[in-house]
């Protein structure tokens, strides 16, 4: 099993930080890449003219490696919502069709379609939260539902609020059989769960760096299937065209769009600081390997299950959740102040829609888990006594 990587991070021993699904701490190497980027911007006259192109392709290649993609099929974007907005410009759900979203899914893969539905004449069809926790079966039922045809499923592969996993290998063929497109918000999947776009064949897949892949805010990646790469980008940029260059005459030499997903790169992509930080974090993830990361996280969440169950916590079925996220439910409401009281004792998780979401990563170990469980037990006992 992959050993704990705590030594590569700046995490005090007394801190049990189990909140990667909110934001990860930056590895020391990623912090150093950021400092070097700041120094470059401080002396712009010393920049290598080829630095930007090198950084773009290094980052694009690192992102592609985590999802089994070719680098040319990945665009550099700022956020998941930017990627979904780009997808919304490329693909217009036909009038009279349904776009599937998940109940209480993160806003990013949902709001774009809500904003477009009335004007474009399609319906946003929300898949209700399954009482048994089986999101995959719930999406299958929604696809098969009679009535208006499905044109798109815009879904996360791991539900952000409860850790429920969706088996894309079951969902994707059903959508293809209906002639429907698939957009995947892989925020909580890329790098940690097995994702191979060659096998799943989504139309779009998007993930940011600031959570599981150990990078900064403001960096994200949009996979665009080749069949969708003739669309119009969200922004009109010189590098999105075949030949628009301030260094040549004529300036606007060829306004045809550039081939491949590179045409969808965001404006101001030359972020000397964030690009190297993002690439460094993703390369570390690739070095450890998805399967090894998942195995370690699964060991930690299983240990959490044992301890929390003994403390009376309500837990989901292991087979229906992601290996790296465990959400605790409560009989009634979550005790007031629970998250803050635990944080005061250096045990960190996140409140999400009435649940406590716990999300360990490679920097966590058994001591973190045991400390977290002990703090949970003490705080909930005190709340019950009060």
Coordinates of C-alpha atoms in Angstrom, one line a residue:
X1 CA 0.0 0.0 0.0
X2 CA 1.1 3.5 -0.7
X3 CA 2.7 5.0 2.4
X4 CA 1.5 8.2 4.0
X5 CA 2.9 11.2 2.2
X6 CA 2.6 13.6 5.1
X7 CA 6.3 14.5 4.9
X8 CA 5.7 16.2 1.6
X9 CA 3.2 18.6 3.2
X10 CA 3.3 21.3 5.9
X11 CA 0.8 19.7 8.3
X12 CA 1.4 19.8 12.0
X13 CA 1.2 16.5 13.8
X14 CA -1.7 17.6 16.0
X15 CA -3.9 18.5 13.0
X16 CA -6.2 15.9 11.6
X17 CA -7.2 17.5 8.3
X18 CA -9.7 15.3 6.6
X19 CA -11.2 17.9 4.3
X20 CA -9.6 17.4 0.9
X21 CA -13.0 17.6 -0.8
X22 CA -13.2 21.3 0.3
X23 CA -9.7 22.2 -0.5
X24 CA -6.4 20.4 -0.2
X25 CA -3.3 21.7 1.4
X26 CA -0.6 22.4 -1.1
X27 CA 2.4 20.1 -1.1
X28 CA 5.7 21.7 -0.4
X29 CA 6.8 21.2 -4.0
X30 CA 3.7 23.0 -5.3
X31 CA 4.2 25.9 -2.9
X32 CA 7.8 26.2 -4.2
X33 CA 6.5 26.2 -7.8
X34 CA 4.3 29.1 -6.8
X35 CA 7.1 31.0 -5.3
X36 CA 9.2 30.5 -8.4
X37 CA 6.3 31.7 -10.5
X38 CA 5.9 34.9 -8.5
X39 CA 9.6 35.6 -8.8
X40 CA 9.3 35.2 -12.6
X41 CA 6.5 37.8 -12.7
X42 CA 8.7 40.1 -10.6
X43 CA 11.3 40.1 -13.3
X44 CA 9.4 39.8 -16.6
X45 CA 12.3 41.0 -18.7
X46 CA 14.1 37.8 -17.8
X47 CA 11.3 35.5 -19.0
X48 CA 12.2 32.9 -21.7
X49 CA 9.9 33.7 -24.7
X50 CA 9.1 30.0 -24.9
X51 CA 8.0 29.6 -21.3
X52 CA 4.3 30.1 -21.9
X53 CA 4.1 27.4 -24.6
X54 CA 6.1 25.0 -22.5
X55 CA 3.9 25.6 -19.4
X56 CA 0.7 25.2 -21.4
X57 CA 1.6 21.9 -22.8
X58 CA 3.2 20.6 -19.6
X59 CA -0.1 21.4 -17.7
X60 CA -2.3 20.0 -20.5
X61 CA -0.3 16.8 -20.6
X62 CA -0.4 16.3 -16.9
X63 CA -4.2 16.8 -16.8
X64 CA -4.7 14.5 -19.8
X65 CA -2.7 11.7 -18.1
X66 CA -5.1 11.6 -15.1
X67 CA -8.1 10.9 -17.3
X68 CA -6.6 8.8 -20.2
X69 CA -6.9 11.6 -22.7
X70 CA -4.7 12.9 -25.4
X71 CA -3.2 16.3 -24.5
X72 CA -4.7 17.9 -27.6
X73 CA -8.2 17.1 -26.4
X74 CA -7.8 19.1 -23.2
X75 CA -8.4 22.8 -22.9
X76 CA -7.0 25.1 -20.2
X77 CA -9.8 26.8 -18.3
X78 CA -10.4 28.6 -15.1
X79 CA -13.1 26.5 -13.4
X80 CA -15.7 23.8 -13.8
X81 CA -18.4 26.4 -14.4
X82 CA -16.3 27.9 -17.2
X83 CA -16.0 24.5 -18.8
X84 CA -19.8 23.9 -18.5
X85 CA -20.5 27.3 -20.1
X86 CA -18.1 26.3 -22.9
X87 CA -20.0 23.1 -23.3
X88 CA -23.3 25.0 -23.4
X89 CA -22.0 27.1 -26.3
X90 CA -20.8 24.0 -28.2
X91 CA -23.8 21.8 -27.6
X92 CA -27.4 23.1 -27.6
X93 CA -30.0 20.6 -26.2
X94 CA -32.8 20.4 -28.7
X95 CA -36.1 21.9 -27.8
X96 CA -38.5 19.3 -26.3
X97 CA -35.7 17.2 -24.8
X98 CA -34.6 16.6 -21.2
X99 CA -31.3 17.5 -19.6
X100 CA -30.6 15.3 -16.6
X101 CA -29.0 16.7 -13.4
X102 CA -28.7 15.3 -9.9
X103 CA -30.7 16.6 -7.0
X104 CA -28.5 18.9 -4.8
X105 CA -25.6 18.4 -7.2
X106 CA -23.0 21.1 -7.1
X107 CA -24.1 24.3 -8.9
X108 CA -21.4 24.1 -11.6
X109 CA -22.9 21.3 -13.8
X110 CA -26.5 22.5 -13.1
X111 CA -27.0 26.2 -13.3
X112 CA -25.9 26.6 -16.9
X113 CA -28.7 24.4 -18.1
X114 CA -31.2 26.1 -15.9
X115 CA -30.3 29.4 -17.3
X116 CA -30.6 28.2 -20.9
X117 CA -33.7 26.0 -20.6
X118 CA -36.5 28.5 -21.2
X119 CA -34.9 30.2 -24.1
X120 CA -33.9 27.0 -25.8
X121 CA -37.0 25.0 -25.1
X122 CA -35.7 22.1 -23.2
X123 CA -36.4 20.8 -19.7
X124 CA -34.0 20.4 -16.8
X125 CA -35.0 17.0 -15.3
X126 CA -33.7 16.6 -11.7
X127 CA -32.9 13.0 -10.7
X128 CA -34.2 12.7 -7.1
X129 CA -31.9 11.7 -4.3
X130 CA -32.3 7.9 -4.0
X131 CA -33.5 6.8 -0.6
X132 CA -31.2 3.8 -0.7
X133 CA -28.2 5.9 -1.7
X134 CA -27.8 4.2 -5.2
X135 CA -27.2 7.2 -7.5
X136 CA -26.3 5.0 -10.4
X137 CA -29.6 3.1 -10.4
X138 CA -31.5 6.5 -10.0
X139 CA -29.8 7.9 -13.1
X140 CA -30.5 4.7 -15.0
X141 CA -34.2 5.0 -14.1
X142 CA -34.2 8.6 -15.2
X143 CA -32.7 7.8 -18.6
X144 CA -35.3 5.1 -19.1
X145 CA -38.2 7.2 -18.0
X146 CA -40.9 7.5 -20.8
X147 CA -41.8 10.9 -22.2
X148 CA -39.5 13.6 -23.6
X149 CA -36.2 12.1 -24.8
X150 CA -32.9 12.7 -22.9
X151 CA -30.4 14.9 -24.9
X152 CA -27.8 15.4 -22.2
X153 CA -26.8 14.2 -18.7
X154 CA -24.8 16.9 -16.9
X155 CA -23.7 15.1 -13.7
X156 CA -20.9 14.7 -11.2
X157 CA -19.3 11.2 -11.0
X158 CA -19.2 11.6 -7.3
X159 CA -21.9 13.6 -5.6
X160 CA -20.2 16.4 -3.8
X161 CA -22.5 16.5 -0.7
X162 CA -22.8 12.8 0.2
X163 CA -19.9 11.0 -1.6
X164 CA -22.3 8.8 -3.6
X165 CA -20.5 7.3 -6.6
X166 CA -22.0 7.1 -10.1
X167 CA -20.8 4.2 -12.3
X168 CA -20.1 6.0 -15.6
X169 CA -19.4 2.7 -17.3
X170 CA -23.0 1.8 -16.7
X171 CA -24.5 5.2 -17.5
X172 CA -22.6 6.2 -20.6
X173 CA -23.7 3.3 -22.9
X174 CA -27.4 4.0 -21.9
X175 CA -27.0 7.6 -22.9
X176 CA -25.3 6.7 -26.2
X177 CA -28.1 4.3 -27.0
X178 CA -30.5 7.2 -26.6
X179 CA -28.4 9.5 -28.8
X180 CA -27.7 11.7 -25.7
X181 CA -24.6 13.5 -24.7
X182 CA -22.7 13.2 -21.4
X183 CA -21.0 16.0 -19.4
X184 CA -19.1 14.8 -16.3
X185 CA -18.0 17.1 -13.5
X186 CA -15.0 15.0 -12.3
X187 CA -14.1 17.4 -9.5
X188 CA -14.1 14.6 -6.9
X189 CA -13.0 11.8 -9.3
X190 CA -10.0 12.9 -11.4
X191 CA -6.8 11.4 -10.0
X192 CA -8.5 9.4 -7.3
X193 CA -11.1 7.2 -9.1
X194 CA -10.5 5.3 -12.3
X195 CA -11.5 7.6 -15.2
X196 CA -10.6 6.7 -18.8
X197 CA -12.3 8.9 -21.4
X198 CA -11.4 6.5 -24.1
X199 CA -13.6 3.9 -22.4
X200 CA -16.3 6.1 -20.9
X201 CA -16.5 8.3 -24.0
X202 CA -18.0 11.5 -22.5
X203 CA -18.7 14.5 -24.7
X204 CA -17.2 16.8 -22.0
X205 CA -15.3 16.1 -18.7
X206 CA -14.1 18.9 -16.4
X207 CA -12.1 19.0 -13.2
X208 CA -10.3 21.7 -11.2
X209 CA -7.0 21.4 -9.4
X210 CA -7.7 23.0 -5.9
X211 CA -9.2 19.9 -4.3
X212 CA -7.9 16.3 -5.0
X213 CA -5.1 17.0 -7.4
X214 CA -3.3 19.3 -5.0
X215 CA -3.1 22.5 -7.0
X216 CA -4.2 26.1 -6.8
X217 CA -7.5 27.9 -7.3
X218 CA -8.2 29.2 -10.8
X219 CA -6.8 26.3 -12.8
X220 CA -9.1 23.7 -14.4
X221 CA -9.3 21.4 -17.4
X222 CA -11.9 20.7 -20.0
X223 CA -11.8 17.5 -22.0
X224 CA -13.7 17.8 -25.3
X225 CA -14.4 14.8 -27.4
X226 CA -13.2 15.1 -31.0
X227 CA -16.7 15.0 -32.3
X228 CA -17.4 18.3 -30.4
X229 CA -14.2 20.2 -31.2
X230 CA -15.6 22.2 -34.1
X231 CA -17.6 24.4 -31.8
X232 CA -17.2 28.1 -31.1
X233 CA -15.1 28.9 -28.0
X234 CA -16.6 30.8 -25.1
X235 CA -13.9 33.5 -25.5
X236 CA -12.4 34.9 -28.7
X237 CA -8.6 34.7 -28.3
X238 CA -5.7 35.0 -30.7
X239 CA -4.4 31.5 -29.8
X240 CA -7.9 30.1 -30.5
X241 CA -7.4 31.1 -34.2
X242 CA -5.0 29.6 -36.7
X243 CA -3.0 32.7 -37.2
X244 CA -3.5 35.8 -35.2
X245 CA -0.1 37.1 -34.0
X246 CA 1.1 40.5 -32.8
X247 CA 4.6 39.5 -34.0
X248 CA 3.7 39.0 -37.7
X249 CA 2.1 41.0 -40.5
X250 CA -0.7 40.8 -41.2
X251 CA -1.9 40.6 -37.6
X252 CA -5.1 38.8 -38.5
X253 CA -3.6 36.3 -41.0
X254 CA -6.1 33.4 -40.6
X255 CA -9.2 33.8 -38.5
X256 CA -10.2 30.1 -38.9
X257 CA -10.4 28.4 -35.5
X258 CA -7.4 26.4 -34.4
X259 CA -7.9 22.7 -34.5
X260 CA -8.2 20.5 -31.4
X261 CA -9.5 21.4 -28.0
X262 CA -6.8 24.1 -27.7
X263 CA -9.2 26.5 -29.4
X264 CA -11.2 26.4 -26.1
X265 CA -8.4 27.6 -23.9
X266 CA -9.4 30.5 -21.7
X267 CA -8.2 34.0 -22.1
X268 CA -5.1 35.0 -20.0
X269 CA -4.0 31.4 -19.9
X270 CA -0.4 32.6 -19.4
X271 CA -0.5 32.3 -15.7
X272 CA 3.1 31.9 -14.8
X273 CA 2.3 31.1 -11.2
X274 CA -0.7 28.8 -11.3
X275 CA 0.3 26.7 -14.3
X276 CA 3.5 25.3 -12.8
X277 CA 1.7 24.8 -9.4
X278 CA -1.1 22.8 -11.1
X279 CA 1.3 20.7 -13.2
X280 CA 3.4 19.9 -10.2
X281 CA 0.5 18.7 -8.2
X282 CA -0.9 16.6 -11.0
X283 CA 2.4 15.0 -11.7
X284 CA 2.7 14.0 -8.1
X285 CA -0.7 12.4 -8.3
X286 CA 0.3 10.5 -11.4
X287 CA 3.5 9.4 -9.7
X288 CA 1.7 7.8 -6.9
X289 CA -0.9 6.3 -9.2
X290 CA -4.7 6.4 -9.1
X291 CA -5.1 2.9 -7.8
X292 CA -2.6 3.3 -5.0
X293 CA -4.2 6.6 -3.9
X294 CA -7.7 5.1 -3.9
X295 CA -6.5 2.1 -1.9
X296 CA -4.9 4.3 0.7
X297 CA -8.0 6.5 1.0
X298 CA -10.3 3.5 1.1
X299 CA -8.3 2.1 4.0
X300 CA -8.6 5.4 5.9
X301 CA -12.4 5.7 5.3
X302 CA -12.9 2.1 6.3
X303 CA -11.1 2.8 9.6
X304 CA -13.3 5.9 10.0
X305 CA -16.4 3.8 9.4
X306 CA -15.4 1.4 12.2
X307 CA -14.7 4.2 14.7
X308 CA -17.7 6.4 13.8
X309 CA -20.1 3.5 13.8
X310 CA -19.0 2.6 17.3
X311 CA -19.8 6.2 18.2
X312 CA -23.3 6.0 16.8
X313 CA -22.9 7.7 13.5
X314 CA -25.2 7.0 10.6
X315 CA -23.1 5.9 7.6
X316 CA -23.9 5.1 3.9
X317 CA -23.3 1.7 2.3
X318 CA -19.7 1.4 1.4
X319 CA -20.4 -0.1 -2.0
X320 CA -22.4 3.0 -3.0
X321 CA -19.9 5.7 -2.0
X322 CA -16.6 6.9 -3.4
X323 CA -13.6 5.3 -1.6
X324 CA -12.2 8.7 -0.5
X325 CA -15.3 10.3 0.9
X326 CA -17.4 9.3 3.9
X327 CA -20.5 11.3 4.9
X328 CA -22.0 11.0 8.4
X329 CA -25.7 11.4 8.7
X330 CA -27.6 12.3 11.9
X331 CA -30.9 11.3 13.6
X332 CA -32.5 14.6 13.3
X333 CA -30.4 17.7 12.6
X334 CA -26.6 17.9 12.8
X335 CA -25.7 19.0 16.3
X336 CA -25.3 22.8 16.4
X337 CA -21.7 23.9 16.3
X338 CA -20.4 20.4 15.7
X339 CA -18.0 21.3 12.8
X340 CA -16.6 24.4 14.6
X341 CA -16.1 22.5 17.9
X342 CA -14.3 19.8 16.2
X343 CA -12.1 22.3 14.3
X344 CA -11.2 23.9 17.6
X345 CA -9.8 20.5 18.6
X346 CA -7.9 20.3 15.3
X347 CA -10.2 17.8 13.6
X348 CA -11.4 19.1 10.3
X349 CA -14.3 18.1 8.0
X350 CA -17.1 20.0 6.2
X351 CA -20.8 20.4 6.7
X352 CA -22.7 19.6 3.5
X353 CA -26.5 19.7 3.3
X354 CA -27.1 18.4 6.8
X355 CA -24.2 15.8 6.7
X356 CA -20.6 15.9 7.8
X357 CA -18.4 15.2 4.8
X358 CA -15.0 13.6 5.7
X359 CA -12.4 13.3 3.0
X360 CA -8.9 12.0 3.7
X361 CA -6.0 12.1 1.2
X362 CA -2.5 10.7 0.9
X363 CA -1.2 13.0 3.7
X364 CA -3.5 11.4 6.3
X365 CA -2.7 8.3 8.4
X366 CA -4.2 6.1 11.0
X367 CA -3.3 8.5 13.8
X368 CA -5.3 11.2 12.1
X369 CA -8.3 8.9 11.8
X370 CA -8.2 7.8 15.4
X371 CA -7.8 11.4 16.6
X372 CA -10.7 12.5 14.4
X373 CA -13.0 9.7 15.7
X374 CA -12.0 10.5 19.3
X375 CA -12.9 14.2 18.8
X376 CA -16.2 13.3 17.1
X377 CA -17.1 11.0 20.0
X378 CA -16.3 13.6 22.7
X379 CA -18.1 16.5 20.9
X380 CA -21.3 14.5 20.1
X381 CA -21.4 13.1 23.7
X382 CA -21.2 16.6 25.0
X383 CA -23.9 17.8 22.6
X384 CA -26.2 14.9 23.7
X385 CA -25.6 15.6 27.4
X386 CA -26.5 19.3 26.8

